Short mmCIF file of C-alpha atoms in Angstrom, two decimals:
data_model
loop_
_atom_site.label_atom_id
_atom_site.label_comp_id
_atom_site.label_asym_id
_atom_site.label_seq_id
_atom_site.Cartn_x
_atom_site.Cartn_y
_atom_site.Cartn_z
CA MET A 78 -15.15 -19.34 0.59
CA SER A 79 -11.53 -18.14 0.74
CA VAL A 80 -8.53 -19.41 -1.16
CA HIS A 81 -5.61 -20.44 1.08
CA VAL A 82 -2.15 -19.94 -0.39
CA LEU A 83 1.06 -20.92 1.38
CA VAL A 84 4.06 -18.62 0.85
CA THR A 85 7.32 -17.37 2.31
CA LEU A 86 8.63 -13.22 3.39
CA THR A 87 11.16 -10.96 5.34
CA VAL A 88 12.03 -7.44 6.49
CA CYS A 89 12.64 -3.42 6.70
CA LEU A 90 14.32 0.26 8.08
CA SER A 91 15.66 5.71 11.36
CA VAL A 92 15.37 9.12 10.02
CA THR A 93 17.89 11.26 8.20
CA ARG A 94 17.76 14.04 5.66
CA LEU A 95 20.25 12.39 3.32
CA GLN A 96 19.37 10.76 0.01
CA ASN A 97 19.40 6.95 0.11
CA THR A 98 17.76 4.56 -2.33
CA HIS A 99 17.48 0.76 -2.32
CA GLY A 100 15.19 -1.43 -4.38
CA GLU A 101 12.37 -0.07 -6.48
CA SER A 102 9.49 2.30 -5.90
CA ILE A 103 6.69 0.12 -4.56
CA ALA A 104 3.92 2.54 -3.50
CA PHE A 105 2.95 4.22 -6.78
CA GLY A 106 -0.46 3.07 -8.01
CA LYS A 107 -1.32 1.30 -4.74
CA LEU A 108 -4.31 1.88 -2.42
CA ALA A 109 -4.02 5.06 -0.32
CA LYS A 110 -6.50 6.51 2.15
CA GLN A 111 -6.57 9.14 4.89
CA ARG A 112 -8.75 9.76 7.91
CA SER A 113 -10.55 12.60 6.16
CA ASN A 114 -10.30 14.30 2.78
CA TYR A 115 -9.95 18.02 2.26
CA PRO A 116 -12.00 18.55 -0.94
CA GLY A 117 -9.82 18.11 -4.03
CA TYR A 118 -6.81 16.65 -2.20
CA PRO A 119 -7.34 12.87 -1.78
CA ALA A 120 -4.73 10.52 -0.34
CA THR A 121 -3.69 9.17 -3.76
CA ARG A 122 -2.17 12.54 -4.73
CA ALA A 123 0.72 11.92 -2.32
CA LEU A 124 1.79 8.88 -4.37
CA ASN A 125 2.19 10.78 -7.62
CA ASP A 126 5.06 13.25 -7.90
CA ILE A 127 3.11 15.23 -10.49
CA TYR A 128 0.98 16.61 -7.62
CA SER A 129 3.90 17.39 -5.30
CA ASN A 130 3.20 21.13 -5.39
CA SER A 131 0.29 20.54 -2.98
CA GLY A 132 -0.01 16.75 -2.51
CA SER A 133 -2.66 15.22 -0.29
CA LEU A 134 -4.46 17.02 2.53
CA THR A 135 -6.79 15.92 5.30
CA SER A 136 -9.44 18.05 6.89
CA SER A 137 -8.85 19.23 10.45
CA THR A 138 -9.01 16.26 12.88
CA ASN A 139 -6.95 14.82 15.73
CA PRO A 140 -5.13 12.71 15.02
CA SER A 141 -4.91 13.12 11.27
CA TRP A 142 -3.41 10.19 9.38
CA TRP A 143 -2.55 8.97 5.88
CA GLU A 144 -1.97 5.33 4.90
CA VAL A 145 -0.98 3.25 1.89
CA ASP A 146 -1.70 -0.46 1.42
CA LEU A 147 1.18 -1.92 -0.61
CA ARG A 148 -1.07 -4.91 -1.44
CA GLY A 149 1.85 -7.24 -0.97
CA TYR A 150 4.69 -7.92 1.46
CA PHE A 151 8.03 -6.16 1.19
CA ASN A 152 11.44 -5.54 2.67
CA VAL A 153 11.42 -1.73 2.80
CA SER A 154 14.78 0.06 2.57
CA ASN A 155 13.57 3.64 2.96
CA ILE A 156 10.51 5.87 3.05
CA THR A 157 10.88 9.44 1.78
CA LEU A 158 8.42 12.18 2.73
CA THR A 159 8.72 15.35 0.65
CA ALA A 160 7.11 18.59 1.79
CA ALA A 161 4.80 20.33 -0.67
CA SER A 162 6.39 23.11 -2.70
CA ASN A 163 3.53 25.54 -2.02
CA GLY A 164 4.37 26.02 1.65
CA TRP A 165 1.88 23.54 3.08
CA GLY A 166 4.77 21.72 4.77
CA VAL A 167 3.64 23.43 7.97
CA HIS A 168 0.93 20.75 8.02
CA MET A 169 3.55 17.96 8.00
CA ARG A 170 5.51 19.17 11.05
CA ASN A 171 6.02 16.57 13.79
CA ALA A 172 4.24 13.86 11.81
CA TYR A 173 5.58 10.36 12.44
CA VAL A 174 5.93 7.27 10.24
CA GLU A 175 5.05 3.70 11.14
CA VAL A 176 5.04 0.41 9.20
CA MET A 177 2.61 -2.45 9.79
CA ASP A 178 1.93 -5.96 8.62
CA LYS A 179 -1.87 -5.59 8.75
CA ASP A 180 -4.55 -2.92 8.63
CA VAL A 181 -4.50 -1.48 12.16
CA SER A 182 -8.07 -0.21 11.78
CA LEU A 183 -9.39 -3.72 11.06
CA CYS A 184 -7.06 -6.22 12.71
CA SER A 185 -6.52 -6.77 16.43
CA ASP A 186 -3.10 -8.42 16.14
CA THR A 187 -1.27 -5.91 13.94
CA GLN A 188 2.50 -5.64 14.31
CA VAL A 189 3.69 -2.02 14.23
CA GLU A 190 7.19 -0.52 14.04
CA TRP A 191 7.80 3.20 14.64
CA CYS A 192 10.29 4.62 12.15
CA GLY A 193 10.75 8.24 13.21
CA ASN A 194 9.17 11.66 12.95
CA VAL A 195 9.37 14.81 10.86
CA SER A 196 11.07 17.79 12.51
CA SER A 197 9.19 20.73 14.04
CA THR A 198 10.28 22.96 11.16
CA VAL A 199 9.72 22.02 7.51
CA ALA A 200 10.95 23.92 4.47
CA LYS A 201 9.36 23.83 1.02
CA LYS A 202 10.30 20.64 -0.87
CA GLU A 203 12.31 19.37 2.11
CA LYS A 204 12.87 15.61 2.11
CA PHE A 205 12.79 13.39 5.18
CA ILE A 206 14.10 9.87 4.73
CA PHE A 207 13.10 7.21 7.22
CA THR A 208 14.50 3.74 7.78
CA CYS A 209 12.99 1.15 10.11
CA ASN A 210 14.06 -2.01 11.90
CA ALA A 211 10.94 -4.13 11.53
CA THR A 212 11.37 -7.84 12.13
CA PHE A 213 8.24 -8.67 10.13
CA PRO A 214 7.16 -8.24 6.50
CA ILE A 215 5.55 -4.89 5.70
CA ARG A 216 2.31 -4.24 3.88
CA PHE A 217 1.00 -0.92 5.32
CA ILE A 218 2.73 2.43 5.84
CA ARG A 219 1.03 5.11 7.93
CA VAL A 220 1.88 8.77 8.53
CA THR A 221 0.20 10.32 11.60
CA ARG A 222 0.06 13.84 12.98
CA ARG A 223 -1.19 14.47 16.52
CA SER A 224 -1.59 17.66 18.54
CA THR A 225 -3.52 19.08 21.48
CA GLY A 226 -6.24 20.11 19.06
CA ASN A 227 -7.43 19.37 15.53
CA VAL A 228 -4.74 19.50 12.84
CA LEU A 229 -4.37 19.11 9.08
CA LEU A 230 -1.95 16.60 7.57
CA ASN A 231 -0.35 17.41 4.24
CA ILE A 232 2.09 15.20 2.30
CA GLY A 233 3.62 16.66 -0.84
CA HIS A 234 4.92 13.30 -1.99
CA ILE A 235 5.81 9.95 -0.44
CA ASP A 236 8.10 7.40 -2.03
CA VAL A 237 8.70 3.89 -0.69
CA GLN A 238 11.72 1.90 -1.83
CA GLY A 239 11.90 -1.85 -1.31
CA VAL A 240 11.78 -5.33 -2.77
CA GLY A 241 9.27 -8.14 -2.62
CA ALA A 242 9.82 -10.44 0.32
CA THR A 243 8.88 -14.00 1.14
CA LYS A 244 7.37 -15.33 4.32
CA ARG A 245 5.77 -18.55 5.51
CA TYR A 246 2.15 -18.00 6.33
CA ARG A 247 -1.28 -18.42 4.80
CA SER A 248 -2.90 -15.75 2.69
CA TYR A 249 -6.64 -15.45 2.34
CA TYR A 250 -8.47 -14.09 -0.67
CA THR A 251 -12.09 -13.02 -0.74
CA PRO A 252 -13.82 -14.25 -3.91
CA THR A 253 -16.34 -12.23 -5.91
CA VAL A 254 -18.13 -14.46 -8.41
CA ARG A 255 -18.98 -13.42 -11.97
CA ARG A 256 -16.35 -10.68 -11.92
CA THR A 257 -12.90 -10.26 -13.48
CA VAL A 258 -10.24 -7.61 -13.99
CA THR A 259 -10.54 -5.54 -17.15
CA LYS A 260 -6.83 -4.76 -17.63
CA PRO A 261 -4.70 -7.65 -16.34
CA SER A 262 -1.00 -6.99 -15.91
CA LEU A 263 -0.21 -10.64 -16.65
CA THR A 264 -2.23 -13.42 -18.29
CA THR A 265 -1.18 -16.99 -17.61
CA SER A 266 -2.43 -20.56 -17.16
CA ALA A 267 -3.46 -22.24 -13.91
CA ILE A 268 -5.08 -25.57 -13.10
CA THR A 269 -6.96 -24.23 -10.08
CA ALA A 270 -7.78 -20.89 -8.44
CA GLY A 271 -5.30 -21.81 -5.70
CA GLU A 272 -2.50 -22.19 -8.24
CA CYS A 273 -3.46 -18.82 -9.74
CA GLY A 274 -3.21 -17.37 -6.22
CA ILE A 275 0.29 -18.84 -5.83
CA PHE A 276 1.34 -17.15 -9.09
CA CYS A 277 0.01 -13.89 -7.65
CA HIS A 278 2.16 -14.32 -4.53
CA ARG A 279 5.27 -15.19 -6.48
CA ASN A 280 4.84 -12.01 -8.49
CA HIS A 281 5.28 -9.68 -5.52
CA SER A 282 3.73 -6.68 -7.30
CA CYS A 283 0.49 -8.62 -7.83
CA ILE A 284 -2.49 -7.10 -6.04
CA ASP A 285 -5.44 -9.39 -6.85
CA PHE A 286 -6.24 -12.07 -9.41
CA SER A 287 -9.10 -13.58 -11.44
CA TYR A 288 -9.61 -17.22 -12.39
CA SER A 289 -11.95 -19.10 -14.71
CA LYS A 290 -12.47 -22.84 -15.10
CA THR A 291 -13.96 -22.44 -18.59
CA ALA A 292 -11.66 -19.84 -20.18
CA PRO A 293 -8.95 -21.05 -22.59
CA THR A 294 -6.32 -22.80 -20.45
CA GLU A 295 -3.52 -20.48 -21.59
CA SER A 296 -5.41 -17.41 -20.35
CA ASN A 297 -7.56 -18.49 -17.42
CA CYS A 298 -5.49 -16.76 -14.69
CA LEU A 299 -5.29 -12.97 -14.70
CA LEU A 300 -2.97 -11.11 -12.32
CA THR A 301 -3.40 -7.44 -11.43
CA TYR A 302 -0.40 -5.27 -10.52
CA GLU A 303 -1.90 -1.78 -10.39
CA VAL A 304 -4.97 -0.25 -8.80
CA VAL A 305 -6.89 1.72 -11.41
CA PRO A 306 -10.47 3.03 -11.36
CA GLN A 307 -13.05 0.45 -12.42
CA ASN A 308 -10.46 -2.28 -12.88
CA SER A 309 -13.09 -5.03 -12.73
CA VAL A 310 -16.11 -5.92 -14.80
CA ALA A 311 -19.01 -8.37 -14.55
CA LYS A 312 -18.35 -11.56 -16.51
CA ASN A 313 -19.85 -15.03 -16.18
CA ASP A 314 -17.63 -18.02 -15.35
CA TRP A 315 -14.96 -15.80 -13.74
CA THR A 316 -14.20 -15.14 -10.08
CA MET A 317 -12.12 -12.23 -8.81
CA TYR A 318 -10.05 -12.80 -5.67
CA THR A 319 -9.06 -9.90 -3.41
CA MET A 320 -6.43 -10.24 -0.69
CA ASP A 321 -7.83 -9.90 2.81
CA ASN A 322 -6.30 -7.32 5.16
CA CYS A 323 -6.16 -9.54 8.27
CA LEU A 324 -3.92 -12.47 7.35
#
């Protein structure tokens, strides 16, 4: 059974090599994946500047792609791709950036906006800043590299600047019974699971939430803002709700 929550959202961003920042960084700590993983260089490395020397790296496929799920809906002001400082920027050449409202690998009605592409030459630590003109709220950002044959895709670092947006539509959460988050970012009170879900939507950084009918009323709604390993645990009388990708 899914929880239906009614809310409200708006919009996003061309490509230049000039510095431009609006809003806050909204990708760090979110869910990242790539088509394939070169051992030791998973997609999440591209979200943390501490790994910018080498970043993330796919194995050799065609196309090769990298994607982050912002786990919320945002107006995105700019997306900055930074080439790795170790010279792997050669594996970012001609890659292009797109933004989407849904997971294109799961949903048949995904809206996609092309934002621009990296040049055919890339220097160490070079930054490419993309802006888009999407007329829909953004949840997913994908970087793709295609060629006539198999290619690697390397991203030294990616930063996404934006603000939470509001949009009228229904959100669906998949419940997992007898499970709750271990490290909630916010603890509050809710009369129903639906109300807890509304709190999650109003806090645009919220990823998922947990609700309990029997927990103390001042702490029966737990909101999660950051994806961390093993951020849920089995617990009776609790239900954890995870936002569906196809809304």
